[in-house]
Coordinates of C-alpha atoms in Angstrom, one line a residue:
X88 CA -26.9 -29.2 -2.4
X89 CA -30.6 -28.4 -1.4
X90 CA -33.2 -31.0 -0.9
X91 CA -36.2 -30.5 -3.2
X92 CA -39.6 -32.3 -2.8
X93 CA -41.7 -33.5 -5.7
X94 CA -45.4 -34.1 -6.2
X95 CA -48.3 -34.1 -8.6
X96 CA -50.4 -31.0 -9.7
X97 CA -53.8 -31.6 -11.1
X98 CA -56.0 -29.1 -13.0
X99 CA -58.7 -30.8 -15.1
X100 CA -58.6 -29.5 -18.7
X101 CA -61.0 -32.0 -20.3
X102 CA -63.7 -31.7 -22.9
X103 CA -66.3 -34.4 -22.3
X104 CA -65.6 -36.0 -25.7
X105 CA -62.0 -36.5 -24.5
X106 CA -62.6 -37.7 -21.0
X107 CA -65.7 -37.9 -18.9
X108 CA -65.6 -36.6 -15.3
X109 CA -65.7 -40.2 -14.1
X110 CA -62.8 -41.2 -16.2
X111 CA -60.8 -38.1 -15.3
X112 CA -61.1 -38.6 -11.6
X113 CA -60.5 -42.4 -11.9
X114 CA -57.3 -41.6 -13.7
X115 CA -56.3 -38.9 -11.3
X116 CA -56.8 -41.1 -8.2
X117 CA -54.9 -43.9 -9.8
X118 CA -52.0 -41.6 -10.5
X119 CA -52.1 -40.2 -7.0
X120 CA -51.8 -43.7 -5.4
X121 CA -49.0 -44.5 -7.9
X122 CA -47.2 -41.2 -6.9
X123 CA -47.1 -42.2 -3.2
X124 CA -45.8 -45.6 -4.0
X125 CA -43.2 -44.1 -6.2
X126 CA -41.9 -41.8 -3.5
X127 CA -43.5 -38.5 -4.3
X128 CA -44.5 -36.2 -1.4
X129 CA -47.7 -34.5 -2.4
X130 CA -50.8 -34.2 -4.6
X131 CA -52.3 -30.8 -5.5
X132 CA -55.7 -29.9 -7.0
X133 CA -57.2 -26.6 -8.3
X134 CA -60.7 -25.1 -8.0
X135 CA -62.5 -23.7 -11.1
X136 CA -66.0 -23.4 -12.5
X137 CA -67.9 -23.5 -15.8
X138 CA -65.1 -24.0 -18.3
X139 CA -63.4 -27.1 -19.7
X140 CA -60.3 -25.5 -18.0
X141 CA -60.7 -26.7 -14.4
X142 CA -64.5 -26.9 -14.4
X143 CA -64.5 -30.6 -13.5
X144 CA -63.3 -29.7 -10.0
X145 CA -65.3 -27.1 -8.1
X146 CA -64.0 -28.6 -4.8
X147 CA -60.3 -29.5 -4.4
X148 CA -61.1 -30.5 -0.8
X149 CA -63.6 -33.1 -2.1
X150 CA -61.1 -34.6 -4.5
X151 CA -58.3 -34.6 -1.9
X152 CA -60.6 -36.4 0.6
X153 CA -60.8 -39.2 -1.9
X154 CA -57.0 -39.1 -2.2
X155 CA -56.7 -39.2 1.6
X156 CA -58.8 -42.3 1.7
X157 CA -56.5 -44.1 -0.7
X158 CA -53.1 -43.0 0.6
X159 CA -51.3 -42.8 3.9
X160 CA -48.4 -40.3 3.6
X161 CA -48.7 -37.8 0.7
X162 CA -49.4 -34.2 1.6
X163 CA -52.7 -33.0 0.2
X164 CA -52.5 -29.4 -1.3
X165 CA -55.3 -27.2 -2.4
X166 CA -53.7 -25.5 -5.3
X167 CA -55.7 -23.5 -5.1
X168 CA -59.1 -22.8 -3.4
X169 CA -60.6 -19.5 -4.4
X170 CA -61.5 -17.6 -1.2
X171 CA -63.3 -14.8 -3.1
X172 CA -66.1 -17.3 -3.7
X173 CA -66.4 -18.7 -0.1
X174 CA -67.3 -17.5 3.3
X175 CA -64.4 -17.8 5.7
X176 CA -66.4 -19.8 8.3
X177 CA -67.3 -22.4 5.7
X178 CA -63.8 -22.6 4.1
X179 CA -62.1 -22.9 7.5
X180 CA -64.4 -25.6 8.7
X181 CA -64.3 -27.7 5.5
X182 CA -60.5 -27.5 5.4
X183 CA -60.2 -28.5 9.1
X184 CA -62.5 -31.5 8.4
X185 CA -60.1 -32.8 5.7
X186 CA -57.1 -32.1 8.0
X187 CA -58.8 -34.4 10.5
X188 CA -59.8 -37.1 8.0
X189 CA -56.3 -37.2 6.6
X190 CA -54.5 -37.3 10.0
X191 CA -53.0 -33.9 9.5
X192 CA -51.8 -34.1 5.9
X193 CA -53.4 -30.9 4.5
X194 CA -51.7 -27.9 3.0
X195 CA -54.1 -25.1 2.1
X196 CA -53.2 -23.0 -0.9
X197 CA -55.3 -19.9 -1.8
X198 CA -55.5 -18.1 -5.2
X199 CA -57.2 -14.8 -6.1
X200 CA -59.2 -16.2 -9.1
X201 CA -58.9 -14.5 -12.5
X202 CA -61.4 -15.9 -14.9
X203 CA -64.0 -13.2 -15.7
X204 CA -66.9 -15.7 -16.3
X205 CA -66.5 -17.1 -12.8
X206 CA -66.9 -13.7 -11.2
X207 CA -69.8 -12.7 -13.4
X208 CA -71.8 -16.0 -12.8
X209 CA -71.2 -16.0 -9.1
X210 CA -72.0 -12.3 -8.7
X211 CA -68.6 -11.2 -7.3
X212 CA -67.1 -7.9 -8.6
X213 CA -63.6 -8.5 -10.1
X214 CA -62.4 -5.1 -8.8
X215 CA -63.0 -6.3 -5.2
X216 CA -61.1 -9.6 -5.6
X217 CA -57.8 -8.5 -4.1
X218 CA -59.4 -7.2 -0.9
X219 CA -61.7 -10.2 -0.6
X220 CA -58.8 -12.6 -1.1
X221 CA -56.7 -11.0 1.6
X222 CA -59.5 -10.5 4.1
X223 CA -60.8 -14.1 3.7
X224 CA -57.3 -15.6 4.2
X225 CA -56.7 -13.6 7.3
X226 CA -60.2 -14.5 8.6
X227 CA -59.6 -18.2 8.0
X228 CA -56.4 -18.1 9.9
X229 CA -58.1 -16.4 12.8
X230 CA -60.9 -19.0 12.9
X231 CA -58.3 -21.8 13.0
X232 CA -56.2 -20.2 15.8
X233 CA -58.6 -18.1 18.0
X234 CA -61.9 -18.5 19.8
X235 CA -64.8 -16.0 19.9
X236 CA -63.7 -14.3 16.7
X237 CA -65.4 -11.2 15.6
X238 CA -65.1 -9.7 12.1
X239 CA -66.6 -6.6 10.4
X240 CA -65.5 -6.3 6.8
X241 CA -67.3 -5.0 3.6
X242 CA -67.6 -8.7 2.5
X243 CA -68.6 -10.6 5.7
X244 CA -69.3 -10.0 9.3
X245 CA -69.9 -12.1 12.4
X246 CA -69.5 -12.0 16.2
X247 CA -68.0 -14.4 18.8
X248 CA -67.4 -17.3 16.3
X249 CA -65.4 -20.3 17.4
X250 CA -64.7 -22.6 14.4
X251 CA -65.4 -26.3 14.5
X252 CA -63.7 -28.7 13.9
X253 CA -60.4 -27.3 15.2
X254 CA -57.4 -28.1 12.9
X255 CA -55.5 -31.3 13.5
X256 CA -52.2 -29.6 12.7
X257 CA -51.3 -26.9 15.2
X258 CA -51.5 -24.0 15.1
X259 CA -53.1 -24.6 11.6
X260 CA -52.4 -26.4 8.3
X261 CA -49.5 -24.9 6.3
X262 CA -50.8 -22.0 4.2
X263 CA -49.8 -21.0 0.7
X264 CA -50.8 -18.3 -1.8
X265 CA -50.5 -18.2 -5.5
X266 CA -49.1 -15.2 -7.4
X267 CA -48.7 -14.7 -11.1
X268 CA -48.0 -11.2 -12.3
X269 CA -48.7 -8.5 -9.7
X270 CA -45.5 -7.6 -7.7
X271 CA -47.5 -6.4 -4.7
X272 CA -49.0 -9.9 -4.3
X273 CA -45.6 -11.5 -4.1
X274 CA -44.6 -9.1 -1.4
X275 CA -47.9 -9.5 0.5
X276 CA -47.5 -13.2 0.7
X277 CA -44.1 -12.8 2.1
X278 CA -45.3 -10.3 4.7
X279 CA -48.1 -12.6 5.7
X280 CA -45.7 -15.6 6.1
X281 CA -47.4 -17.8 3.5
X282 CA -45.7 -20.1 1.2
X283 CA -45.6 -19.1 -2.5
X284 CA -47.2 -21.1 -5.3
X285 CA -46.1 -20.3 -8.9
X286 CA -46.7 -21.6 -12.4
X287 CA -43.8 -20.4 -14.6
X288 CA -45.8 -20.3 -17.8
X289 CA -43.0 -19.8 -20.3
X290 CA -39.6 -19.3 -18.7
X291 CA -38.3 -19.5 -15.2
X292 CA -36.3 -16.3 -15.7
X293 CA -39.5 -14.3 -15.6
X294 CA -40.1 -15.2 -11.9
X295 CA -36.7 -14.7 -10.4
X296 CA -37.3 -11.1 -9.5
X297 CA -40.7 -11.8 -8.1
X298 CA -39.2 -14.5 -5.9
X299 CA -36.7 -12.0 -4.6
X300 CA -39.6 -9.6 -3.7
X301 CA -41.3 -12.5 -1.8
X302 CA -38.3 -13.6 0.1
X303 CA -37.2 -10.0 1.0
X304 CA -40.7 -9.2 2.3
X305 CA -40.7 -12.5 4.3
X306 CA -37.3 -11.7 5.8
X307 CA -38.4 -8.2 6.9
X308 CA -41.6 -9.5 8.5
X309 CA -40.4 -12.8 9.9
X310 CA -36.6 -12.7 10.2
X311 CA -35.5 -14.3 13.5
X312 CA -38.9 -16.0 14.0
X313 CA -37.9 -19.4 12.9
X314 CA -40.3 -19.2 9.9
X315 CA -38.8 -19.6 6.5
X316 CA -40.0 -18.7 3.0
X317 CA -41.3 -21.6 0.9
X318 CA -41.7 -21.7 -2.9
X319 CA -43.4 -24.5 -4.9
X320 CA -43.5 -24.4 -8.7
X321 CA -46.0 -26.3 -10.9
X322 CA -45.2 -27.2 -14.5
X323 CA -45.9 -29.8 -17.1
X324 CA -43.7 -32.9 -17.3
X325 CA -43.3 -35.5 -20.0
X326 CA -40.8 -38.3 -19.7
X327 CA -40.4 -41.0 -22.4
X328 CA -37.6 -43.4 -23.5
X329 CA -36.3 -40.8 -26.0
X330 CA -36.4 -37.1 -26.4
X331 CA -38.2 -37.5 -29.7
X332 CA -41.0 -39.6 -28.2
X333 CA -41.4 -37.2 -25.3
X334 CA -41.5 -34.1 -27.6
X335 CA -44.2 -35.8 -29.8
X336 CA -46.4 -36.5 -26.8
X337 CA -45.8 -33.0 -25.4
X338 CA -46.6 -31.2 -28.7
X339 CA -50.0 -32.9 -28.9
X340 CA -51.2 -32.5 -25.4
X341 CA -49.7 -29.1 -24.6
X342 CA -51.5 -27.7 -27.6
X343 CA -54.8 -29.1 -26.2
X344 CA -53.9 -27.7 -22.8
X345 CA -53.2 -24.2 -24.2
X346 CA -56.3 -24.2 -26.4
X347 CA -58.6 -25.1 -23.5
X348 CA -56.9 -22.5 -21.3
X349 CA -57.2 -19.9 -24.0
X350 CA -60.9 -20.6 -24.3
X351 CA -61.4 -19.9 -20.6
X352 CA -59.4 -16.7 -20.6
X353 CA -60.8 -15.4 -23.9
X354 CA -63.1 -12.8 -22.1
X355 CA -59.8 -11.0 -21.3
X356 CA -59.4 -10.3 -25.1
X357 CA -62.2 -7.7 -24.7
X358 CA -62.1 -6.8 -21.1
X359 CA -59.9 -4.7 -18.7
X360 CA -59.8 -4.5 -14.9
X361 CA -57.8 -2.2 -12.7
X362 CA -57.4 -5.1 -10.3
X363 CA -55.8 -7.3 -13.1
X364 CA -53.1 -5.2 -14.8
X365 CA -51.6 -7.0 -17.7
X366 CA -54.3 -9.6 -18.2
X367 CA -56.0 -8.0 -21.2
X368 CA -55.2 -10.0 -24.4
X369 CA -54.4 -13.2 -22.3
X370 CA -56.3 -15.4 -24.7
X371 CA -54.6 -14.1 -27.8
X372 CA -51.2 -14.7 -26.1
X373 CA -52.1 -18.4 -25.3
X374 CA -53.5 -19.1 -28.8
X375 CA -50.2 -17.8 -30.3
X376 CA -48.0 -19.7 -28.0
X377 CA -46.2 -22.7 -29.6
X378 CA -45.9 -25.8 -27.3
X379 CA -42.3 -26.2 -28.2
X380 CA -41.6 -22.8 -26.7
X381 CA -42.6 -24.1 -23.3
X382 CA -40.1 -26.9 -23.2
X383 CA -37.3 -25.1 -25.0
X384 CA -37.4 -22.2 -22.5
X385 CA -38.2 -24.1 -19.3
X386 CA -41.9 -23.6 -18.9
X387 CA -42.4 -27.4 -19.3
X388 CA -39.9 -30.2 -18.7
X389 CA -39.8 -32.7 -21.6
X390 CA -37.4 -35.4 -22.7
X391 CA -35.8 -38.7 -21.9
X392 CA -34.8 -39.4 -18.3
X393 CA -31.3 -38.1 -18.8
X394 CA -32.6 -34.9 -20.5
X395 CA -35.2 -34.3 -17.9
X396 CA -32.6 -34.6 -15.1
X397 CA -30.5 -31.9 -16.9
X398 CA -33.6 -29.7 -17.5
X399 CA -34.8 -29.9 -13.9
X400 CA -31.4 -28.8 -12.7
X401 CA -31.3 -25.9 -15.2
X402 CA -34.8 -24.9 -14.2
X403 CA -34.0 -24.7 -10.5
X404 CA -30.8 -22.8 -11.2
X405 CA -32.5 -20.2 -13.5
X406 CA -35.4 -19.6 -11.2
X407 CA -33.1 -19.2 -8.1
X408 CA -34.1 -22.3 -6.3
X409 CA -37.5 -23.7 -5.2
X410 CA -38.4 -26.0 -2.3
X411 CA -40.9 -28.1 -4.2
X412 CA -41.8 -29.0 -7.8
X413 CA -45.3 -30.2 -8.6
X414 CA -45.7 -32.0 -11.9
X415 CA -48.7 -31.7 -14.3
X416 CA -48.5 -35.1 -16.0
X417 CA -52.0 -35.5 -17.4
X418 CA -52.5 -32.1 -19.1
X419 CA -54.6 -31.9 -22.3
X420 CA -56.8 -34.8 -21.3
X421 CA -53.8 -37.1 -21.8
X422 CA -54.7 -40.8 -21.8
X423 CA -53.7 -42.7 -18.6
X424 CA -51.0 -44.9 -20.3
X425 CA -49.0 -41.8 -21.4
X426 CA -49.4 -40.1 -18.0
X427 CA -48.5 -43.3 -16.2
X428 CA -45.3 -43.7 -18.3
X429 CA -44.2 -40.3 -17.3
X430 CA -44.8 -41.0 -13.7
X431 CA -43.0 -44.4 -13.7
X432 CA -40.0 -43.1 -15.6
X433 CA -39.7 -40.1 -13.3
X434 CA -40.0 -42.1 -10.1
X435 CA -37.7 -44.9 -11.2
X436 CA -35.0 -43.0 -13.2
X437 CA -35.2 -39.3 -12.5
X438 CA -36.2 -38.9 -8.8
X439 CA -33.1 -40.6 -7.3
X440 CA -30.9 -38.1 -9.2
X441 CA -32.8 -34.8 -8.5
X442 CA -33.7 -35.1 -4.8
X443 CA -30.8 -32.8 -4.1
X444 CA -30.3 -29.9 -6.5

């Protein structure tokens, strides 16, 4: 049996008429405090701009600072910051500040970004995103661990830089990277020694081969070093007293979640990029996806406590095992009472049965 850790994953997907920014963050902070009290290990937040999908949170570090002030033990995970839109000196310093404020509870997850409107509005060429992403991650790690750092890249340059503040965790906060479709990105994260963040959108089966790529690359680069690969999966969760009640809640709010997501990725319906193979038509795919397909094939976990226990075990088996599962429990601008019900039932009735999978 393998010990698995559990946490919460937030990504605002609110239209203002459903939840104001103030209400969204008030709810998210209440759920974060309740998660710690219920025995969960972490809280994760994602960076996005402009759209109802994620646009309420341009700064995961800002949100996690508020969580840090209200909690004492949960890990704080950026899931993810988008380094293509940040200078590495700024990103390293702001993350180290939160590491200090939280007493060394920060994990930093990075993602490449993939929404065309964000790149267009911020003036960053999409075709450069992979190189910017990798160069910025490497630069942030150097700023955290070295002094008098010099960099000369096509995207940023500086001489003899020593970052302040220094990280509280040594040599630096745990680092993660998100990967979705591109096999080379899974292998790169393994070679770099980062943890892997995934969101199995439809079925866990689709990720099993990519996880093998990641773990194999990690072993080649770091075997014998004492480092080990780490995989965290984020997916929606609904727990109710009966399967029927849970499925009714999931149908309503997963549809809203998919619709808001589809709106944000709709530029891919008329756009192509050599840096994003397979993304064209993304919006059409999401609009045609039935919510029930997610929870019948494992891309969401929905049901009574007993059903959820079985489905978590099946998910972990089909995907080949993960170290951590981060639950989206407020998707679709779900009202706080429904999200709180899921969290309470999970912590009280499910968590004791699934800590070892």
